[in-house]
Coordinates of C-alpha atoms and ligand atoms in Angstrom, one line a residue:
X1149 CA -21.9 -17.5 -17.0
X1150 CA -24.4 -18.5 -14.3
X1151 CA -22.7 -21.9 -14.2
X1152 CA -19.3 -20.3 -13.8
X1153 CA -20.5 -17.9 -11.2
X1154 CA -22.1 -20.8 -9.2
X1155 CA -18.7 -22.7 -9.4
X1156 CA -16.9 -19.6 -8.3
X1157 CA -19.3 -19.2 -5.4
X1158 CA -18.9 -22.8 -4.2
X1159 CA -15.2 -23.4 -4.8
X1160 CA -13.2 -20.2 -4.9
X1161 CA -12.3 -18.0 -2.0
X1162 CA -12.3 -14.3 -2.6
X1163 CA -10.4 -12.0 -0.2
X1164 CA -11.7 -12.0 3.3
X1165 CA -14.8 -14.0 2.5
X1166 CA -16.6 -17.1 3.8
X1167 CA -16.9 -20.2 1.7
X1168 CA -20.3 -20.9 3.2
X1169 CA -21.8 -17.4 2.9
X1170 CA -19.7 -15.5 0.4
X1171 CA -20.3 -11.9 -0.6
X1172 CA -21.5 -11.5 -4.2
X1173 CA -18.9 -11.2 -7.0
X1174 CA -19.3 -9.5 -10.4
X1175 CA -17.7 -11.3 -13.4
X1176 CA -15.3 -9.2 -15.5
X1177 CA -14.8 -9.7 -19.2
X1178 CA -12.1 -7.0 -19.8
X1179 CA -10.8 -3.7 -18.7
X1180 CA -9.5 -0.7 -20.6
X1181 CA -8.3 2.7 -19.4
X1182 CA -10.4 3.5 -16.3
X1183 CA -13.3 1.2 -17.3
X1184 CA -14.0 -2.4 -16.1
X1185 CA -16.4 -4.2 -18.5
X1186 CA -18.6 -6.8 -16.9
X1187 CA -19.6 -10.0 -18.7
X1188 CA -23.2 -8.7 -19.0
X1189 CA -21.9 -5.7 -21.0
X1190 CA -22.1 -3.1 -18.2
X1191 CA -19.1 -0.8 -17.9
X1192 CA -17.9 0.5 -14.5
X1193 CA -15.7 3.5 -13.9
X1194 CA -12.9 2.2 -11.7
X1195 CA -12.5 4.2 -8.5
X1196 CA -10.1 1.7 -6.8
X1197 CA -7.3 1.2 -9.4
X1198 CA -7.6 -2.5 -8.5
X1199 CA -6.6 -2.0 -4.9
X1200 CA -4.5 1.0 -5.7
X1201 CA -2.0 -0.5 -8.1
X1202 CA -3.4 0.2 -11.6
X1203 CA -2.1 3.7 -11.8
X1204 CA -1.8 4.1 -15.6
X1205 CA -5.2 2.4 -16.3
X1206 CA -5.9 -1.0 -17.8
X1207 CA -4.7 -2.4 -21.0
X1208 CA -2.0 0.2 -21.5
X1209 CA -0.3 -0.2 -24.9
X1210 CA 3.2 0.5 -23.5
X1211 CA 2.8 -1.8 -20.5
X1212 CA 1.4 -4.5 -22.8
X1213 CA 4.3 -4.1 -25.2
X1214 CA 6.9 -4.4 -22.4
X1215 CA 5.5 -7.7 -21.4
X1216 CA 5.0 -9.0 -24.9
X1217 CA 8.6 -8.2 -25.8
X1218 CA 10.0 -9.8 -22.7
X1219 CA 7.8 -12.8 -23.2
X1220 CA 9.5 -13.5 -26.5
X1221 CA 12.8 -13.8 -24.6
X1222 CA 11.7 -15.6 -21.4
X1223 CA 8.8 -15.6 -19.0
X1224 CA 10.7 -16.7 -16.0
X1225 CA 14.1 -18.0 -14.9
X1226 CA 15.3 -18.7 -11.4
X1227 CA 17.2 -15.9 -9.7
X1228 CA 19.5 -18.2 -7.7
X1229 CA 22.8 -18.2 -9.5
X1230 CA 21.4 -16.5 -12.6
X1231 CA 20.6 -12.9 -13.3
X1232 CA 19.0 -11.0 -16.2
X1233 CA 18.9 -7.5 -17.8
X1234 CA 15.2 -6.7 -16.8
X1235 CA 16.1 -7.1 -13.1
X1236 CA 19.4 -5.2 -13.4
X1237 CA 17.7 -2.3 -15.2
X1238 CA 14.8 -2.2 -12.8
X1239 CA 17.2 -2.2 -9.8
X1240 CA 19.1 0.7 -11.3
X1241 CA 15.9 2.6 -11.8
X1242 CA 14.6 1.9 -8.2
X1243 CA 17.9 3.0 -6.7
X1244 CA 17.7 6.1 -8.9
X1245 CA 14.2 7.2 -7.9
X1246 CA 14.2 6.3 -4.2
X1247 CA 16.1 8.3 -1.5
X1248 CA 19.8 8.4 -1.9
X1249 CA 20.9 6.0 0.9
X1250 CA 18.9 3.1 -0.6
X1251 CA 21.4 1.3 -2.7
X1252 CA 20.5 -2.4 -2.5
X1253 CA 17.4 -4.2 -3.8
X1254 CA 15.8 -7.4 -2.8
X1255 CA 13.0 -8.5 -5.3
X1256 CA 10.1 -10.5 -3.9
X1257 CA 6.6 -11.6 -4.8
X1258 CA 4.2 -9.3 -3.0
X1259 CA 3.9 -6.4 -0.6
X1260 CA 3.4 -8.7 2.3
X1261 CA 6.6 -10.6 1.5
X1262 CA 8.5 -7.3 1.1
X1263 CA 7.6 -6.6 4.7
X1264 CA 8.8 -10.0 5.8
X1265 CA 12.1 -9.3 4.1
X1266 CA 12.4 -5.9 5.7
X1267 CA 11.8 -7.4 9.1
X1268 CA 14.4 -10.1 8.4
X1269 CA 16.9 -7.5 7.3
X1270 CA 16.4 -5.5 10.5
X1271 CA 16.7 -8.6 12.8
X1272 CA 19.7 -10.1 10.9
X1273 CA 21.4 -6.7 11.0
X1274 CA 21.3 -6.4 14.8
X1275 CA 22.2 -10.1 15.2
X1276 CA 25.2 -9.7 13.1
X1277 CA 26.3 -6.7 15.2
X1278 CA 26.2 -9.0 18.2
X1279 CA 23.1 -7.2 19.5
X1280 CA 20.4 -10.0 19.3
X1281 CA 18.5 -8.4 22.1
X1282 CA 17.4 -5.8 19.5
X1283 CA 14.6 -8.1 18.2
X1284 CA 11.3 -6.2 18.7
X1285 CA 9.6 -3.8 16.3
X1286 CA 8.0 -0.5 17.1
X1287 CA 5.0 0.6 15.2
X1288 CA 1.9 2.8 15.3
X1289 CA -1.7 1.6 15.7
X1290 CA -4.0 1.7 12.7
X1291 CA -1.3 0.3 10.4
X1292 CA -1.7 -2.4 7.7
X1293 CA 1.3 -4.2 6.3
X1294 CA -0.1 -7.4 4.8
X1295 CA -1.5 -10.8 5.6
X1296 CA 1.6 -12.9 6.2
X1297 CA 2.6 -13.6 9.9
X1298 CA 5.5 -11.1 10.2
X1299 CA 3.4 -8.5 8.5
X1300 CA 0.3 -9.3 10.6
X1301 CA 2.4 -8.8 13.8
X1302 CA 2.8 -5.1 13.0
X1303 CA -0.7 -4.5 11.7
X1304 CA -3.1 -2.8 14.1
X1305 CA -3.6 -5.4 16.9
X1306 CA -7.4 -4.8 17.0
X1307 CA -8.7 -3.3 13.8
X1308 CA -6.0 -4.8 11.6
X1309 CA -8.1 -7.8 10.3
X1310 CA -5.8 -10.2 12.2
X1311 CA -7.1 -10.1 15.7
X1312 CA -7.9 -13.8 15.6
X1313 CA -4.2 -14.6 15.3
X1314 CA -3.1 -12.4 18.2
X1315 CA -2.4 -15.4 20.4
X1316 CA 0.3 -16.7 18.1
X1317 CA 1.9 -13.5 16.8
X1318 CA 5.1 -12.0 18.3
X1319 CA 4.4 -9.2 20.7
X1320 CA 5.7 -5.9 19.3
X1321 CA 5.5 -2.4 20.7
X1322 CA 2.7 -0.2 19.6
X1323 CA 2.0 3.5 20.1
X1324 CA -1.1 5.4 19.1
X1325 CA -1.4 6.5 15.5
X1326 CA -0.4 10.2 15.3
X1327 CA -3.4 12.4 15.9
X1328 CA -1.8 15.3 14.1
X1329 CA -3.2 15.8 10.7
X1330 CA -1.1 16.6 7.7
X1331 CA -1.7 20.4 7.8
X1332 CA -1.4 20.6 11.6
X1333 CA 1.6 21.1 13.8
X1334 CA 2.7 18.1 15.8
X1335 CA 0.5 17.4 18.7
X1336 CA 2.5 17.4 22.0
X1337 CA 0.8 14.1 23.0
X1338 CA 2.1 12.4 19.8
X1339 CA 5.7 13.5 20.6
X1340 CA 5.4 12.6 24.3
X1341 CA 4.2 9.1 23.7
X1342 CA 6.7 8.1 21.0
X1343 CA 9.6 9.7 23.0
X1344 CA 8.6 7.9 26.2
X1345 CA 8.2 4.6 24.5
X1346 CA 11.5 4.7 22.6
X1347 CA 13.5 5.9 25.6
X1348 CA 12.1 3.1 27.7
X1349 CA 12.4 0.2 25.1
X1350 CA 15.2 1.2 22.7
X1351 CA 17.6 -1.5 23.8
X1352 CA 15.1 -4.1 22.5
X1353 CA 13.9 -2.3 19.4
X1354 CA 15.4 -3.4 16.1
X1355 CA 13.3 -1.1 13.9
X1356 CA 10.4 1.2 13.7
X1357 CA 8.0 0.3 10.9
X1358 CA 5.2 2.3 9.6
X1359 CA 3.3 3.6 6.5
X1360 CA 4.5 7.1 5.8
X1361 CA 1.8 9.9 6.0
X1362 CA -1.1 7.6 4.8
X1363 CA -2.2 4.6 6.7
X1364 CA -4.1 2.6 4.1
X1365 CA -6.1 -0.5 4.8
X1366 CA -5.8 0.1 8.5
X1367 CA -8.2 3.0 8.3
X1368 CA -7.3 5.4 5.5
X1369 CA -5.8 7.9 8.0
X1370 CA -3.5 10.8 7.0
X1371 CA -1.0 12.2 9.5
X1372 CA 1.5 15.0 9.8
X1373 CA 4.8 14.4 7.9
X1374 CA 6.5 16.2 10.8
X1375 CA 5.8 13.0 12.8
X1376 CA 8.0 11.1 10.5
X1377 CA 10.8 13.6 10.7
X1378 CA 10.6 13.4 14.5
X1379 CA 10.6 9.6 14.5
X1380 CA 13.6 9.5 12.2
X1381 CA 15.6 11.8 14.6
X1382 CA 14.6 9.5 17.5
X1383 CA 15.6 6.4 15.6
X1384 CA 19.0 7.9 14.8
X1385 CA 19.5 9.0 18.4
X1386 CA 18.6 5.5 19.8
X1387 CA 20.1 3.2 17.2
X1388 CA 16.9 2.0 15.7
X1389 CA 16.4 1.2 12.0
X1390 CA 13.6 3.0 10.2
X1391 CA 11.5 0.9 7.8
X1392 CA 9.0 2.7 5.7
X1393 CA 6.2 0.7 4.0
X1394 CA 5.6 2.6 0.7
X1395 CA 3.7 -0.4 -0.8
X1396 CA 0.5 1.7 -1.0
X1397 CA 1.9 5.2 -1.1
X1398 CA 4.8 4.7 -3.5
X1399 CA 4.9 5.8 -7.1
X1400 CA 2.9 9.0 -6.9
X1401 CA -0.3 8.2 -5.0
X1402 CA 0.1 11.0 -2.4
X1403 CA 1.2 13.6 -5.0
X1404 CA 5.0 13.0 -4.6
X1405 CA 6.9 10.0 -5.9
X1406 CA 7.2 8.6 -2.4
X1407 CA 5.3 9.7 0.7
X1408 CA 8.5 10.0 2.7
X1409 CA 9.3 13.0 0.5
X1410 CA 6.6 15.0 2.3
X1411 CA 8.9 14.8 5.3
X1412 CA 12.2 14.6 3.5
X1413 CA 12.8 11.5 5.5
X1414 CA 15.3 8.8 4.3
X1415 CA 14.5 5.4 5.7
X1416 CA 17.1 2.6 6.3
X1417 CA 14.7 0.1 4.6
X1418 CA 11.9 0.8 2.2
X1419 CA 9.2 -1.6 0.9
X1420 CA 7.6 -1.2 -2.5
X1421 CA 4.9 -3.1 -4.3
X1422 CA 1.4 -2.6 -5.8
X1423 CA 1.9 0.2 -8.4
X1424 CA 5.6 -0.8 -9.0
X1425 CA 4.5 -2.9 -11.9
X1426 CA 1.7 -0.5 -12.9
X1427 CA -0.6 -3.1 -11.4
X1428 CA 0.2 -5.7 -14.1
X1429 CA 1.9 -8.4 -12.1
X1430 CA 2.7 -9.3 -8.5
X1431 CA 6.2 -8.2 -7.7
X1432 CA 7.6 -6.1 -4.9
X1433 CA 11.0 -4.9 -3.6
X1434 CA 12.7 -4.2 -0.4
X1435 CA 15.5 -1.6 -0.6
X1436 CA 18.1 -0.9 1.9
X1437 CA 21.3 1.2 2.6
X1438 CA 24.8 0.0 2.3
X1439 CA 25.2 0.2 6.1
X1440 CA 22.3 -2.3 6.6
X1441 CA 23.3 -4.5 3.6
X1442 CA 26.9 -4.8 4.7
X1443 CA 26.0 -5.0 8.4
X1444 CA 23.8 -8.1 7.7
X1445 CA 26.9 -9.9 6.6
X1446 CA 29.2 -8.6 9.3
X1447 CA 29.3 -12.0 10.8
X1448 CA 29.7 -13.8 7.5
X1449 CA 26.0 -14.5 7.2
X1450 CA 23.6 -14.1 4.2
X1451 CA 20.2 -12.6 3.9
X1452 CA 17.9 -15.6 4.5
X1453 CA 15.2 -15.3 1.8
X1454 CA 14.8 -16.4 -1.8
X1455 CA 11.3 -16.8 -3.3
X1456 CA 10.8 -18.9 -6.5
X1457 CA 9.4 -15.9 -8.4
X1458 CA 12.0 -13.4 -7.2
X1459 CA 12.7 -10.8 -10.0
X1460 CA 10.4 -12.5 -12.5
X1461 CA 11.5 -11.0 -15.8
X1462 CA 8.0 -10.2 -17.1
X1463 CA 7.3 -8.3 -13.8
X1464 CA 10.6 -6.5 -14.0
X1465 CA 10.1 -5.5 -17.6
X1466 CA 6.6 -4.1 -17.0
X1467 CA 7.7 -2.3 -13.7
X1468 CA 10.6 -0.6 -15.6
X1469 CA 8.1 0.6 -18.2
X1470 CA 5.6 1.8 -15.6
X1471 CA 8.3 3.8 -13.8
X1472 CA 9.4 5.2 -17.2
X1473 CA 5.8 6.5 -17.7
X1474 CA 6.2 8.3 -14.3
X1475 CA 9.4 9.9 -15.4
X1476 CA 7.4 12.0 -17.7
X1477 CA 6.1 14.4 -15.1
X1478 CA 2.5 14.7 -16.3
X1479 CA 1.4 12.4 -13.5
X1480 CA 2.2 15.1 -11.0
X1481 CA -0.3 17.6 -12.5
X1482 CA -2.9 14.8 -13.0
X1483 CA -2.6 13.8 -9.3
X1484 CA -2.8 17.4 -8.3
X1485 CA -6.0 17.9 -10.4
X1486 CA -7.5 14.7 -8.9
X1487 CA -6.7 16.0 -5.4
X1488 CA -8.4 19.4 -6.0
X1489 CA -11.4 17.8 -7.6
X1490 CA -11.8 15.3 -4.8
X1491 CA -11.4 18.1 -2.2
X1492 CA -14.1 20.2 -3.9
X1493 CA -16.6 17.4 -4.6
X1494 CA -16.2 15.2 -1.5
X1495 CA -16.2 18.1 1.0
X1496 CA -19.9 18.6 0.2
X1497 CA -20.6 15.4 2.1
X1498 CA -18.9 16.7 5.3
X1499 CA -22.3 17.8 6.6
X1500 CA -24.2 14.6 5.6
X1501 CA -25.9 13.0 8.6
X1502 CA -24.2 9.6 7.8
X1503 CA -20.7 11.1 7.6
X1504 CA -18.1 11.4 10.3
X1505 CA -15.2 12.8 8.3
X1506 CA -14.0 13.7 4.8
X1507 CA -10.3 13.9 3.9
X1508 CA -8.3 14.0 0.7
X1509 CA -4.6 13.7 -0.1
X1510 CA -3.1 13.3 -3.5
X1511 CA -5.2 10.9 -5.5
X1512 CA -6.9 9.6 -2.4
X1513 CA -10.4 10.7 -1.3
X1514 CA -12.0 9.3 1.9
X1515 CA -15.5 9.6 3.3
X1516 CA -15.7 8.1 6.7
X1517 CA -19.2 7.2 7.9
X1518 CA -20.5 6.9 11.5
X1519 CA -21.7 3.3 11.0
X1520 CA -20.2 0.3 9.2
X1521 CA -21.1 0.4 5.5
X1522 CA -23.3 -2.6 4.5
X1523 CA -20.9 -3.7 1.8
X1524 CA -23.1 -6.0 -0.4
X1525 CA -26.0 -3.5 -0.5
X1526 CA -23.8 -0.4 -1.2
X1527 CA -21.7 -2.4 -3.7
X1528 CA -24.9 -3.1 -5.7
X1529 CA -25.8 0.6 -5.7
X1530 CA -22.4 1.4 -7.0
X1531 CA -22.5 -1.2 -9.8
X1532 CA -26.0 -0.2 -10.8
X1533 CA -24.8 3.4 -11.0
X1534 CA -21.9 2.4 -13.3
X1535 CA -19.0 2.7 -10.9
X1536 CA -16.6 0.3 -9.1
X1537 CA -16.0 1.4 -5.5
X1538 CA -15.3 -1.1 -2.8
X1539 CA -16.0 0.2 0.8
X1540 CA -14.7 -1.4 3.9
X1541 CA -15.6 -1.0 7.6
X1542 CA -16.9 2.6 7.8
X1543 CA -14.9 3.9 4.8
X1544 CA -16.0 4.7 1.3
X1545 CA -12.9 5.9 -0.5
X1546 CA -11.6 6.6 -4.0
X1547 CA -8.1 5.8 -5.3
X1548 CA -8.6 6.0 -9.1
X1549 CA -6.0 5.4 -11.8
X1550 CA -4.1 8.7 -12.4
X1551 CA -5.4 8.9 -16.0
X1552 CA -9.0 9.4 -14.9
X1553 CA -10.7 12.5 -16.5
X1554 CA -12.8 15.1 -14.7
X1555 CA -16.1 13.7 -16.0
X1556 CA -15.5 10.2 -14.8
X1557 CA -14.2 11.4 -11.5
X1558 CA -17.3 13.5 -11.0
X1559 CA -19.4 10.4 -11.7
X1560 CA -17.5 8.6 -8.9
X1561 CA -17.9 11.4 -6.3
X1562 CA -21.6 11.9 -7.2
X1563 CA -22.5 8.2 -6.8
X1564 CA -20.9 8.3 -3.3
X1565 CA -23.6 10.9 -2.4
X1566 CA -26.3 8.5 -3.7
X1567 CA -24.9 5.7 -1.5
X1568 CA -24.7 7.9 1.6
X1569 CA -28.4 8.8 1.3
X1570 CA -29.2 5.1 1.7
X1571 CA -27.3 4.8 5.0
Ligands
PLP1455 C1 0.9 -0.5 3.1 C2 0.7 -1.9 2.7 N1 1.7 -2.7 2.9 C3 1.7 -4.0 2.5 C4 0.6 -4.5 1.8 C5 0.5 -5.9 1.4 O1 0.7 -6.0 0.0 P1 0.2 -7.3 -0.8 O2 -1.3 -7.3 -0.8 O3 0.8 -7.1 -2.2 O4 0.8 -8.5 -0.1 C6 -0.5 -3.6 1.6 C7 -1.7 -4.1 0.8 O5 -2.7 -3.5 0.8 C8 -0.4 -2.3 2.0 O6 -1.4 -1.4 1.7

């Protein structure tokens, strides 16, 4: 293994790392349920659900079987000019489980690409209505929508990991992230800023794009659902499309199937990814309404996107099975139980000298520290304590698979305390 690790260190980029001074990596042999087994035999309780997608846990027999069965038929076939039952079935299911106006599905390879497609839909829609001046996007600071260029242009312009590209990114319109927390009434300043910005710029704005209720990688911030309802009303009044990025929040993470349900908001365009395939394969989807889908072609045009691995049959088959697992409603009580345990066990850190804030929502628990967390050192403490938690910036957070039991979750929350004591 040491040879392989050395090769990995010298030749393979890991996310957001340097090739000359990489962060350490831990070799994985296998994973089962909520446990990741390292090559040296150590087992780690997974608090990350592999960046939030592995909601049913690893090596799930039904998800494995869905892929195995599809594999006997075909692993992949192009989607240009051909179609197949796994894609048709999954599209039916997605249309069924998402808000009613969303009737048309574009399959794509990743969450970032689903954002690119959503942006194209919005721009093409207005161009086809002979309103090409509507070409800018409105978003809130603190967002994260992915690493491709269109997605980067609507990430937080400073903290959004992409500051170094700001000179080449299109300039969109940003307002402050809502300060109103989920259980608070809307703060007048949130309302005032968004109303003022929209009334001044609406002639240029094609769409508002944001993560509903939970901003993930941009800072793990939770805000009042009422903000979304207010924004939807403004979008309707001023002829602006509403794009909701449910890549991180979709499929149960916040306690409801989609985070927009907290506000009973129905977007014009919705992006899905991550947990859609139960975390098994990279596949995402952008859904839209008939108004937008038909509007895009009002000038005879077509939606200009078509990735090679669009609607990959293995990914569609496993996504269908993953959503079927959610149709049995036990995930709701599991997520509710995770939420109350996280609430109870993380709130004890609220008074810790290193801690600035503690917040929980659904199966998400966040401990925000005053200082940046030294990732390599803290990661080592976590691994030595038998857990997998990956902090970033000043955030130590948990987003475990929904199947985690009380004892394992308790182990995760306790080890966070141990790490905090070292800061
Ligand atoms: C809200 C949100 N949108 C989009 C993305 C990008 O997804 P992907 O990493 O699959 O490209 C992410 C990834 O973390 C995300 O959290």
